[in-house]
Each structure stands twice: as structure tokens, then as C-alpha cells.
Short mmCIF file of C-alpha atoms in Angstrom, two decimals:
data_model
loop_
_atom_site.label_atom_id
_atom_site.label_comp_id
_atom_site.label_asym_id
_atom_site.label_seq_id
_atom_site.Cartn_x
_atom_site.Cartn_y
_atom_site.Cartn_z
CA ARG S 167 59.32 95.84 126.15
CA ASP S 168 60.81 95.58 122.66
CA VAL S 169 62.06 99.02 121.63
CA THR S 170 63.88 97.97 118.45
CA THR S 171 61.93 100.39 116.28
CA GLU S 172 62.58 103.31 118.62
CA PHE S 173 66.26 102.38 118.90
CA TYR S 174 66.83 102.56 115.15
CA GLU S 175 65.12 105.94 114.97
CA LEU S 176 67.64 107.28 117.47
CA HIS S 177 70.91 105.44 116.88
CA ARG S 178 73.15 104.05 114.17
CA LYS S 179 73.64 100.29 114.16
CA ASP S 180 77.33 100.62 115.05
CA VAL S 181 76.29 101.80 118.53
CA LEU S 182 75.55 98.14 119.31
CA SER S 183 79.16 97.22 118.59
CA LYS S 184 80.64 100.27 120.26
CA TYR S 185 78.82 99.63 123.54
CA ALA S 186 78.58 95.83 123.39
CA ARG S 187 80.07 95.63 126.90
CA LEU S 188 76.90 97.17 128.34
CA ARG S 189 74.57 94.45 127.02
CA VAL S 190 72.84 92.65 129.90
CA GLY S 191 70.61 90.25 128.01
CA ARG S 192 68.23 89.68 125.16
CA LEU S 193 64.45 89.52 124.93
CA GLU S 194 63.11 86.02 124.47
CA GLY S 195 62.06 85.52 120.87
CA ALA S 196 63.79 88.69 119.67
CA LYS S 197 65.14 88.58 116.13
CA SER S 198 68.90 88.45 115.84
CA VAL S 199 70.60 91.55 114.48
CA GLY S 200 72.77 90.20 111.69
CA THR S 201 76.46 90.98 111.70
CA VAL S 202 78.26 92.06 108.54
CA GLU S 203 81.81 90.89 107.87
CA PRO S 204 84.32 93.73 107.28
CA GLY S 205 84.65 94.40 103.58
CA ALA S 206 81.30 92.85 102.63
CA ILE S 207 79.40 94.14 99.61
CA SER S 208 76.08 95.84 100.49
CA ALA S 209 72.69 94.98 98.99
CA VAL S 210 71.18 98.36 99.96
CA PRO S 211 69.97 100.07 96.76
CA PHE S 212 72.59 102.39 95.25
CA ALA S 213 75.03 101.62 98.07
CA GLU S 214 77.64 100.29 95.63
CA ILE S 215 79.13 101.17 92.28
CA PRO S 216 76.52 99.46 90.04
CA ALA S 217 79.09 96.97 88.70
CA PHE S 218 79.32 95.47 92.21
CA GLN S 219 75.55 95.06 92.49
CA GLY S 220 75.01 93.05 89.32
CA GLN S 221 75.36 95.57 86.50
CA HIS S 222 77.35 94.28 83.52
CA SER S 223 80.34 96.57 83.13
CA PRO S 224 83.39 96.54 80.83
CA TYR S 225 85.47 98.45 83.39
CA TYR S 226 85.82 96.22 86.44
CA LYS S 227 87.44 92.83 86.92
CA GLU S 228 87.81 90.48 89.87
CA SER S 229 90.92 92.37 90.97
CA HIS S 230 88.86 95.55 91.41
CA LYS S 231 86.44 93.72 93.67
CA ARG S 232 89.28 92.23 95.71
CA LEU S 233 90.82 95.64 96.17
CA LEU S 234 87.45 97.17 97.09
CA GLN S 235 86.85 94.59 99.80
CA ALA S 236 90.40 94.85 101.17
CA VAL S 237 90.26 98.65 101.38
CA ARG S 238 86.76 98.56 102.85
CA ALA S 239 87.81 96.06 105.52
CA PHE S 240 90.76 98.31 106.47
CA VAL S 241 88.54 101.40 106.60
CA GLN S 242 85.90 99.64 108.69
CA THR S 243 88.30 98.10 111.20
CA GLU S 244 91.07 100.69 111.45
CA LEU S 245 89.51 104.04 110.56
CA GLU S 246 85.77 104.08 111.33
CA PRO S 247 86.31 103.50 115.09
CA ILE S 248 88.42 106.68 115.34
CA ALA S 249 86.90 108.85 112.61
CA GLU S 250 84.25 110.65 114.65
CA SER S 251 86.42 111.47 117.66
CA ALA S 252 89.34 112.66 115.51
CA ASP S 253 87.06 114.74 113.31
CA LEU S 254 85.26 116.41 116.20
CA ALA S 255 88.42 117.01 118.25
CA GLY S 256 90.46 118.21 115.26
CA ASP S 257 93.22 115.68 116.01
CA TYR S 258 95.93 115.28 113.37
CA PRO S 259 96.75 111.68 112.39
CA ASP S 260 99.66 110.51 114.52
CA LEU S 261 102.81 108.83 113.19
CA GLU S 262 101.53 105.36 114.11
CA LEU S 263 98.42 105.78 111.97
CA ARG S 264 100.38 107.24 109.05
CA GLN S 265 102.83 104.34 109.17
CA LYS S 266 99.93 101.88 109.33
CA LEU S 267 98.51 103.47 106.16
CA GLY S 268 101.91 103.10 104.52
CA ALA S 269 102.64 99.52 105.57
CA SER S 270 99.20 98.36 104.43
CA GLY S 271 99.66 99.87 100.96
CA MET S 272 96.79 102.30 101.54
CA LEU S 273 99.02 105.27 100.75
CA GLY S 274 100.61 103.96 97.57
CA ILE S 275 97.30 103.13 95.91
CA GLN S 276 96.12 106.73 96.33
CA LEU S 277 98.64 107.77 93.68
CA GLY S 278 97.27 105.61 90.87
CA PRO S 279 99.36 103.80 88.25
CA GLY S 280 103.00 104.88 88.25
CA PRO S 281 106.60 104.15 89.26
CA TRP S 282 105.70 104.19 92.97
CA LEU S 283 103.92 100.84 92.60
CA GLN S 284 107.21 99.09 91.82
CA ALA S 285 108.80 101.03 94.68
CA LEU S 286 106.18 99.58 97.04
CA GLY S 287 107.35 96.08 96.16
CA LEU S 288 110.98 96.97 96.87
CA LEU S 289 109.87 98.19 100.30
CA GLY S 290 108.02 94.92 100.99
CA ILE S 291 104.59 96.58 100.77
CA LYS S 292 101.80 94.72 98.97
CA ILE S 293 98.95 96.34 97.08
CA PRO S 294 95.67 95.58 98.93
CA GLY S 295 93.73 92.67 97.48
CA ASP S 296 97.01 91.23 96.14
CA VAL S 297 96.67 93.25 92.95
CA ALA S 298 99.83 93.06 90.84
CA PRO S 299 101.54 96.41 90.12
CA GLU S 300 101.30 95.86 86.36
CA GLU S 301 97.56 95.14 86.72
CA PHE S 302 96.76 98.24 88.79
CA ASP S 303 94.89 100.86 86.73
CA TYR S 304 92.92 104.07 87.30
CA PHE S 305 89.79 102.05 88.10
CA HIS S 306 91.60 100.45 91.04
CA GLU S 307 92.52 103.93 92.21
CA LEU S 308 88.93 105.12 91.68
CA VAL S 309 87.67 102.31 93.92
CA ALA S 310 90.24 103.11 96.61
CA HIS S 311 89.41 106.83 96.77
CA GLN S 312 85.67 106.23 96.84
CA GLU S 313 86.05 103.66 99.62
CA PHE S 314 88.02 106.04 101.83
CA SER S 315 85.49 108.78 101.14
CA ARG S 316 82.61 106.63 102.36
CA LEU S 317 83.82 107.47 105.87
CA GLY S 318 81.67 110.55 105.34
CA ARG S 319 83.77 112.92 107.45
CA PRO S 320 85.60 115.13 104.94
CA GLY S 321 88.09 116.65 107.37
CA PHE S 322 89.16 113.24 108.63
CA ILE S 323 89.21 111.83 105.09
CA ASP S 324 91.51 114.62 103.89
CA SER S 325 93.78 114.08 106.90
CA LEU S 326 94.61 110.62 105.53
CA GLY S 327 96.49 111.84 102.48
CA ALA S 328 94.70 114.59 100.54
CA GLY S 329 97.78 116.82 100.57
CA TRP S 330 100.15 113.84 100.45
CA SER S 331 98.54 112.33 97.37
CA ILE S 332 98.74 115.51 95.26
CA SER S 333 102.34 116.28 96.22
CA ALA S 334 104.08 112.86 96.30
CA PRO S 335 103.59 112.22 92.54
CA ALA S 336 105.47 115.43 91.73
CA ILE S 337 108.43 114.15 93.75
CA PHE S 338 108.46 110.85 91.85
CA HIS S 339 108.04 112.56 88.48
CA PHE S 340 110.33 115.57 88.78
CA ALA S 341 112.78 115.24 91.69
CA ARG S 342 116.35 113.98 91.33
CA ASP S 343 116.96 110.22 91.52
CA GLU S 344 118.49 110.42 94.99
CA VAL S 345 115.53 112.41 96.33
CA ARG S 346 113.08 109.90 94.82
CA ARG S 347 114.93 107.01 96.43
CA THR S 348 115.19 108.56 99.89
CA VAL S 349 112.26 110.94 100.36
CA GLY S 350 110.02 108.83 98.09
CA ALA S 351 110.56 105.74 100.23
CA GLN S 352 109.89 107.70 103.44
CA LEU S 353 106.61 108.96 102.00
CA LEU S 354 105.38 105.55 100.81
CA LYS S 355 106.05 104.05 104.24
CA GLY S 356 104.32 106.92 106.04
CA ASP S 357 107.50 107.79 107.94
CA LYS S 358 107.37 111.29 106.45
CA TRP S 359 104.52 113.39 105.01
CA SER S 360 104.31 115.89 102.17
CA ALA S 361 101.95 118.68 101.12
CA LEU S 362 101.47 120.71 97.95
CA ALA S 363 102.22 124.42 98.49
CA ILE S 364 100.99 126.46 95.52
CA SER S 365 98.04 128.69 96.55
CA GLU S 366 98.82 132.06 98.10
CA PRO S 367 96.80 134.94 99.54
CA PHE S 368 97.25 136.69 96.14
CA ALA S 369 97.17 133.62 93.88
CA GLY S 370 94.45 130.98 93.92
CA SER S 371 93.10 129.84 90.56
CA ASP S 372 95.42 132.44 88.98
CA VAL S 373 98.54 130.35 89.57
CA ALA S 374 100.73 132.61 87.44
CA ALA S 375 100.23 135.44 89.97
CA LEU S 376 102.14 133.74 92.80
CA ARG S 377 104.72 135.86 94.63
CA ALA S 378 106.89 133.47 96.64
CA THR S 379 110.53 133.83 95.59
CA ALA S 380 113.65 131.66 95.56
CA GLU S 381 117.02 133.36 95.06
CA LYS S 382 120.31 131.52 94.77
CA THR S 383 123.10 132.21 97.24
CA PRO S 384 126.32 133.67 95.80
CA ASP S 385 128.03 130.25 95.95
CA GLY S 386 125.14 128.69 93.98
CA LYS S 387 124.59 125.92 96.54
CA PHE S 388 121.26 127.02 98.01
CA TYR S 389 118.02 128.82 97.27
CA ILE S 390 116.72 131.32 99.82
CA VAL S 391 112.93 131.06 99.82
CA ASN S 392 110.55 133.77 101.02
CA GLY S 393 106.77 133.95 100.78
CA LEU S 394 103.38 132.83 102.01
CA LYS S 395 101.31 129.80 101.02
CA LYS S 396 97.68 129.55 102.11
CA TRP S 397 95.01 126.82 102.42
CA ILE S 398 97.67 124.09 102.31
CA THR S 399 95.93 120.80 103.12
CA GLU S 400 97.90 118.73 105.68
CA GLY S 401 100.39 121.56 105.95
CA MET S 402 100.34 121.53 109.75
CA TYR S 403 102.01 118.12 109.97
CA ALA S 404 103.84 117.88 106.64
CA ASP S 405 107.60 117.30 106.68
CA TYR S 406 108.08 118.36 103.04
CA PHE S 407 106.40 120.99 100.88
CA VAL S 408 106.31 120.72 97.08
CA THR S 409 106.50 124.48 96.59
CA ALA S 410 105.91 126.75 93.60
CA VAL S 411 108.27 129.75 93.60
CA ARG S 412 109.58 132.48 91.33
CA THR S 413 113.22 132.03 90.33
CA GLY S 414 113.19 134.78 87.70
CA ASN S 415 111.89 138.33 87.28
CA THR S 416 110.51 138.51 83.74
CA GLY S 417 106.94 138.64 85.03
CA THR S 418 105.93 135.56 83.00
CA PRO S 419 105.17 131.92 83.85
CA LYS S 420 108.74 131.12 82.77
CA ASP S 421 109.87 132.60 86.11
CA MET S 422 108.23 129.73 88.00
CA SER S 423 110.05 126.70 89.40
CA MET S 424 109.23 123.91 91.85
CA LEU S 425 111.29 123.22 94.96
CA LEU S 426 111.06 120.50 97.57
CA VAL S 427 111.22 122.49 100.81
CA GLU S 428 111.85 120.56 104.02
CA ARG S 429 110.36 121.78 107.29
CA GLY S 430 113.13 123.50 109.23
CA PRO S 431 114.50 126.90 110.32
CA GLY S 432 112.55 129.79 108.79
CA LEU S 433 109.47 127.72 107.90
CA ASP S 434 106.44 128.09 110.14
CA THR S 435 102.85 126.85 109.80
CA LYS S 436 99.67 128.32 111.26
CA GLN S 437 96.33 126.49 111.44
CA ILE S 438 93.52 127.83 109.25
CA LYS S 439 90.00 127.02 110.42
CA THR S 440 87.77 126.21 107.46
CA THR S 441 84.30 124.72 106.93
CA TYR S 442 85.39 121.24 107.92
CA SER S 443 87.47 119.76 110.74
CA THR S 444 90.92 121.08 111.58
CA CYS S 445 92.18 117.48 111.78
CA CYS S 446 93.38 117.74 108.15
CA GLY S 447 95.81 120.47 109.16
CA THR S 448 94.87 123.17 106.62
CA ALA S 449 97.68 125.70 107.02
CA MET S 450 99.20 129.03 106.27
CA VAL S 451 102.84 128.27 105.42
CA ILE S 452 105.21 131.13 106.21
CA MET S 453 108.70 130.96 104.68
CA ASN S 454 111.22 133.50 105.90
CA ASN S 455 114.72 133.06 104.44
CA VAL S 456 114.37 129.29 104.25
CA LYS S 457 117.59 127.68 103.01
CA VAL S 458 116.95 124.98 100.40
CA PRO S 459 119.73 122.93 98.73
CA VAL S 460 119.83 123.38 94.93
CA GLU S 461 119.56 119.59 94.71
CA ASN S 462 115.93 120.04 95.80
CA LEU S 463 115.05 121.84 92.57
CA MET S 464 112.45 119.69 90.81
CA GLY S 465 113.38 119.39 87.15
CA LYS S 466 114.78 122.60 85.69
CA GLU S 467 114.33 126.26 86.55
CA GLY S 468 111.46 127.85 84.65
CA ARG S 469 109.52 124.57 84.31
CA GLY S 470 107.37 125.08 87.41
CA PHE S 471 104.22 126.29 85.65
CA MET S 472 104.16 123.25 83.36
CA GLN S 473 104.76 120.93 86.32
CA ILE S 474 101.82 122.47 88.17
CA MET S 475 99.55 122.05 85.15
CA TYR S 476 100.80 118.46 84.76
CA ASN S 477 99.65 117.71 88.30
CA PHE S 478 96.24 119.41 88.10
CA ASN S 479 94.40 116.85 85.93
CA HIS S 480 94.90 114.01 88.36
CA GLU S 481 94.13 116.20 91.37
CA ARG S 482 90.80 117.30 89.89
CA TRP S 483 89.86 113.75 88.93
CA LEU S 484 90.71 112.70 92.51
CA ILE S 485 88.41 115.39 93.95
CA ALA S 486 85.57 113.97 91.86
CA GLN S 487 86.19 110.52 93.40
CA ASN S 488 86.07 111.98 96.90
CA LEU S 489 82.78 113.67 96.09
CA ILE S 490 81.18 110.58 94.58
CA GLY S 491 82.31 108.35 97.46
CA GLN S 492 80.81 110.72 100.02
CA ALA S 493 77.68 111.12 97.90
CA ARG S 494 77.19 107.35 97.80
CA ALA S 495 77.64 107.10 101.55
CA ALA S 496 75.07 109.88 102.06
CA VAL S 497 72.56 108.28 99.67
CA THR S 498 73.03 104.88 101.37
CA ASP S 499 72.37 106.30 104.82
CA THR S 500 69.38 108.24 103.49
CA PHE S 501 67.82 105.09 102.03
CA MET S 502 68.27 103.22 105.30
CA TRP S 503 66.85 106.13 107.28
CA ALA S 504 63.83 106.43 105.00
CA ARG S 505 63.07 102.75 105.49
CA GLN S 506 63.41 102.62 109.28
CA ARG S 507 62.00 106.04 110.26
CA LYS S 508 58.27 105.99 111.04
CA ILE S 509 56.15 109.12 110.59
CA PHE S 510 52.37 109.56 110.46
CA GLY S 511 52.06 105.85 111.16
CA LYS S 512 54.22 104.52 108.33
CA ALA S 513 57.80 104.44 107.09
CA LEU S 514 59.17 107.57 105.42
CA ILE S 515 59.85 105.64 102.24
CA ASP S 516 56.12 104.93 101.92
CA GLN S 517 55.58 108.65 101.26
CA PRO S 518 55.63 109.45 97.49
CA VAL S 519 57.45 112.76 98.05
CA ILE S 520 60.28 110.92 99.81
CA ARG S 521 60.59 108.34 97.03
CA ASN S 522 60.75 111.22 94.56
CA LYS S 523 63.67 112.80 96.42
CA LEU S 524 65.44 109.44 96.69
CA ALA S 525 65.04 108.96 92.94
CA SER S 526 66.40 112.45 92.30
CA ALA S 527 69.47 111.83 94.48
CA ALA S 528 70.13 108.36 93.07
CA ALA S 529 69.75 109.52 89.45
CA SER S 530 72.23 112.36 89.98
CA LEU S 531 74.67 110.01 91.70
CA GLU S 532 74.60 107.32 89.03
CA SER S 533 74.79 109.88 86.22
CA VAL S 534 78.04 111.25 87.64
CA GLN S 535 79.33 107.73 88.34
CA THR S 536 78.78 106.86 84.68
CA TYR S 537 80.48 110.09 83.63
CA VAL S 538 83.54 109.46 85.80
CA GLU S 539 83.85 105.90 84.49
CA ALA S 540 83.88 107.16 80.88
CA VAL S 541 86.61 109.69 81.68
CA THR S 542 88.56 107.11 83.68
CA TYR S 543 88.43 104.66 80.76
CA ASP S 544 89.82 107.43 78.56
CA MET S 545 92.63 107.96 81.07
CA CYS S 546 93.46 104.24 81.04
CA ASN S 547 93.76 104.22 77.25
CA THR S 548 95.46 107.56 76.60
CA LYS S 549 99.23 108.02 76.43
CA GLY S 550 100.34 109.64 79.66
CA GLY S 551 97.06 108.76 81.38
CA ALA S 552 95.52 111.52 83.47
CA HIS S 553 98.42 113.84 82.67
CA ASN S 554 97.74 114.03 78.93
CA GLN S 555 96.95 117.63 77.99
CA ARG S 556 93.95 116.55 75.90
CA LEU S 557 92.24 115.38 79.08
CA ALA S 558 92.44 118.77 80.83
CA GLY S 559 89.07 119.83 79.39
CA PRO S 560 87.18 116.56 79.99
CA ILE S 561 88.48 116.28 83.56
CA ALA S 562 87.66 119.94 84.28
CA MET S 563 84.13 119.34 83.00
CA LEU S 564 83.87 116.20 85.11
CA LYS S 565 84.85 118.10 88.27
CA TYR S 566 82.38 120.85 87.42
CA GLN S 567 79.51 118.39 86.87
CA SER S 568 80.43 116.41 89.99
CA THR S 569 80.11 119.46 92.23
CA ARG S 570 76.92 120.65 90.51
CA ALA S 571 75.27 117.23 90.83
CA SER S 572 76.44 116.91 94.42
CA TRP S 573 74.57 120.09 95.36
CA ASN S 574 71.34 118.36 94.30
CA ILE S 575 72.22 115.09 96.04
CA ALA S 576 73.11 116.85 99.30
CA ASP S 577 69.92 118.94 99.18
CA ASP S 578 67.71 115.86 98.76
CA CYS S 579 69.49 113.90 101.47
CA VAL S 580 69.41 116.73 104.02
CA GLN S 581 65.70 117.30 103.42
CA ILE S 582 64.94 113.63 104.07
CA LEU S 583 67.11 113.46 107.21
CA GLY S 584 65.76 116.78 108.50
CA GLY S 585 67.50 117.99 111.64
CA ARG S 586 69.74 114.94 111.65
CA GLY S 587 71.09 116.00 108.25
CA ILE S 588 72.58 119.15 109.76
CA THR S 589 73.99 117.45 112.88
CA ARG S 590 77.66 116.44 113.00
CA THR S 591 77.05 113.29 115.04
CA GLY S 592 74.55 110.45 114.97
CA MET S 593 72.26 109.23 112.20
CA GLY S 594 72.90 112.03 109.71
CA ALA S 595 76.62 112.62 110.29
CA LYS S 596 77.69 111.48 106.81
CA VAL S 597 74.98 113.57 105.18
CA GLU S 598 76.03 116.64 107.16
CA GLY S 599 79.68 116.08 106.27
CA PHE S 600 78.91 115.62 102.58
CA LYS S 601 76.73 118.73 102.53
CA ASN S 602 79.69 120.79 103.79
CA TYR S 603 82.25 119.16 101.52
CA VAL S 604 80.30 119.95 98.35
CA LYS S 605 81.13 123.64 98.64
CA TYR S 606 84.70 122.83 99.54
CA ALA S 607 85.13 120.74 96.39
CA ALA S 608 83.50 123.46 94.30
CA VAL S 609 86.38 125.77 95.27
CA TYR S 610 89.63 123.89 95.72
CA GLY S 611 91.59 122.30 92.88
CA GLY S 612 90.08 124.98 90.63
CA SER S 613 86.72 126.67 91.17
CA GLU S 614 83.59 125.67 89.26
CA GLU S 615 83.79 128.80 87.14
CA ILE S 616 87.42 128.14 86.19
CA MET S 617 86.63 124.48 85.42
CA ALA S 618 83.70 125.36 83.16
CA ASP S 619 85.71 128.02 81.35
CA LEU S 620 88.70 125.70 80.85
CA ALA S 621 86.50 122.90 79.49
CA ILE S 622 84.82 125.13 76.91
CA LYS S 623 88.03 126.90 75.86
CA GLN S 624 89.73 123.56 75.31
CA ALA S 625 86.75 122.23 73.36
CA MET S 626 86.76 125.32 71.12
CA LYS S 627 90.35 124.67 70.04
CA GLY S 628 89.03 121.99 67.71
CA PHE S 629 86.04 123.97 66.46
CA PRO S 630 85.92 123.64 62.63
CA ALA S 631 86.48 126.99 60.93
CA THR S 632 83.88 126.08 58.30
CA ALA S 633 81.12 125.09 60.73
CA LYS S 634 78.07 127.38 60.39
CA LEU S 635 74.54 127.27 61.73
#
């Protein structure tokens, strides 16, 4: 008996590939299940950035499509087969996987345009899709982040470079030349890993309240670092920590400096269990008299607060990409589910209430996609790119709107998937993962409330003194 309909109400299509060895035959006259080449563009409604489904767009060129397909093929062949098991088991990415990410260029492109792209070439690493370093822009980076995020398992996604990608740029921008050449190369190849260590039990969004200290030894050759850092993504397996510390005692932001702290004696990490999988190594970092060479000071003493602020814009923009990529994966799976699930004698999508929810989710998704493209275009054409201070407000507003819209998208998708939408495995796994990540993204990198406040305060700086109602 042909049970195709029942099969697709119980299993994802990839089950056929995963258990192909168990196939014993095929029903005579059965329709062939088409295979999709790795990296192929989908025709499922709203499954792609609109520019890759026929929309005329001024933002994307052929190189963006090449990069998209190269990254997607890598994700589908190298990461999807291990994503579920690693996510459920809480397994950290091993050295082999990290080096594979490095050698394929999948790490370097997470950092966006910058000096590291030329460094990739010196290391013999090509940008995926054969994109030239001078051609690579923030839209290429946008595509890369959204493609990784379509894995739909936020813990596993963040284990592939969430902490690395927000700490490595600081090393390239602020560390000494010798550190950039040595540590920078190790990071790009995946031989070593880094994490950003700023948040503390007493200092989250209020960065200026941090308490970790760094005092110079009498001979002036080392800093002795003491303090706690909390919620440090990828901290459990990081080799280096880009660490915010106090090097003064005036009680002002001018006390703050940034150090590159290498894992060693006096530095310990403890796993923190959060909403999503432990495979991303979220950690408490405990520093007890850690000896750090003064050569590991990043920039000058007292410049730490400005360096942290410099890094925040890009980090917040990146979080928006992760959200939108997971949202698109959730909407795609929801559309496919609505079409193949039968209820009351017909497909779910034949029910007006379901089409209404699909429209709501898709409209929210494409609104935020359009918003992020406008901000990204601004980044591409502004001196200093994402790091320009003028963009702090627009990027904060973008992150705020991305998390707000994602609440609505997740709600609609979960309601359509029902019980499957709150189950970590099977048909609704990507919806369940996205639903959890939305709250995560609303907190880290700056909470929604802080983002909204920052955006309005920055906007008010240009408010005309003569403007009256």
C-alpha cells in the first residue's frame, strides 16, 4: 500500500537520505521523489531572500548568489548531518570541524569586509563562491550569516563561531601587529578559538559597571587579572578571551582597557545551562591572578570602553541576521507542513485561518528583511561601515524590530505546527529552535529596552531646537 501521504505527515524528507540503506524496493508506478542538488535555490514561497526568487533588487549581484550557493552546499553536506545529534547531546565542535570551517573560508566570511580577507589569501584560503576580497561587502556577509542560521538549531549555530566572530575583529583592529600575525592567523584557520568576555554578574547592558581588574606587576611586564565573566558564548572551548578589565580606579569609563587573555594557569571556565543547547559552550569565566603579558594590551590603556562600543554595532547587526535566517527557515518549513498535512479531509493550507497566519508570518519576515537591507546598504556606503557612530541608533532599532517581529513569526509558525512546533526533533525542530532563540536574541548583545532607548536618544541628538507642534 502507498503510504506516501502518511509518511510526510510523520517525517522530514531527509529521513529518506539518512536511512537510504534500509530501502528494500519501490512500488510499481510510484512517483519518483526528486533529489535536490546541494546549494540549490528553493522555489518554496518565501524560502529565499526575495532577490533570489525573482525580485529586482539593487543590492545583490551574481557574486552574492555564488556565495549563497557555496555556503548552502557546505552547510547541507558538512553541517546538517551532524547538527541534530550535536545540538541534542550538547557536544562542542571538535578541532577537526573548526579547522574545516577555517580551511573552507567559512570562518573568515563571518567577519565581513576587513583586513582579515587579505589575510585569508596569504593563508591560501579562498572566499566561498570565488568572491574576490575587494568585492566582498556586507551583503555577502549578510547572506553567509543567514545561510548558517537556516540550520534552525540556535545552540549548534552559535557553536560555529558566535563568540569567535564578535571577538576576532577586535584582535585584528586593536591588537599589536605581532599578535595579529600570529593569533589572527591561528583564528582564521580554526587552529585556535576566541571568545568575547565583557558581561559579568554585576554588569550586563551596563558595561561601565564591570569589576574585573588588571594590575601591572612591579616590573611592568605583566598584568595580573582577577574577576568573573558570565554568559560568554563559546567560552568553554575558547583558547583566547578578548577581555574588558579595569586598569584604573577613577570610577569612570576611562578606567577600562581590553586585554587578550590566553587560557592558562588561573583561568577556569564553568558551563552555564541556558535556554538552548550547551554545545555552544556558554560559560562562566573565572580569572584568579591570571598573568597576562603587557604586549597583550589591545590599543592603549583607558580605551577599552570605546573599543567595546566600536564592536557593538556589528555584533547587533549580526544578531539580526541570525534571527532572520532562522525565521526564514521556520517559515519555509511551516509552508511545506501546511501543504502536506491533511486535516478534516483537506490540506492545512486550504483552511483560511492557516493562510492568514502564513500571510502574517511572511509579511513580518519580509518587512524585517527589507529593513535590514536598507541598513546594510547604509553600512556599505558609510565611512567606517558598521562601526560608524552614526549607525549605532539605526542598528539598535533594527535589532529591536527584528526581535519584536520574530515574536510574531514564531507565534504563527508554532500555532500551525502545533505539538510539532514545541518538539526539539522531527518536523517542527527548526520552528521550536527559532521560538527559543527569539527570547535569547532579545536579551544578548543589548536588551530590547536598551536598544529602543539608544535608538531614540541618538535620533533626538539631531532634533531641531525650533521644531514645534
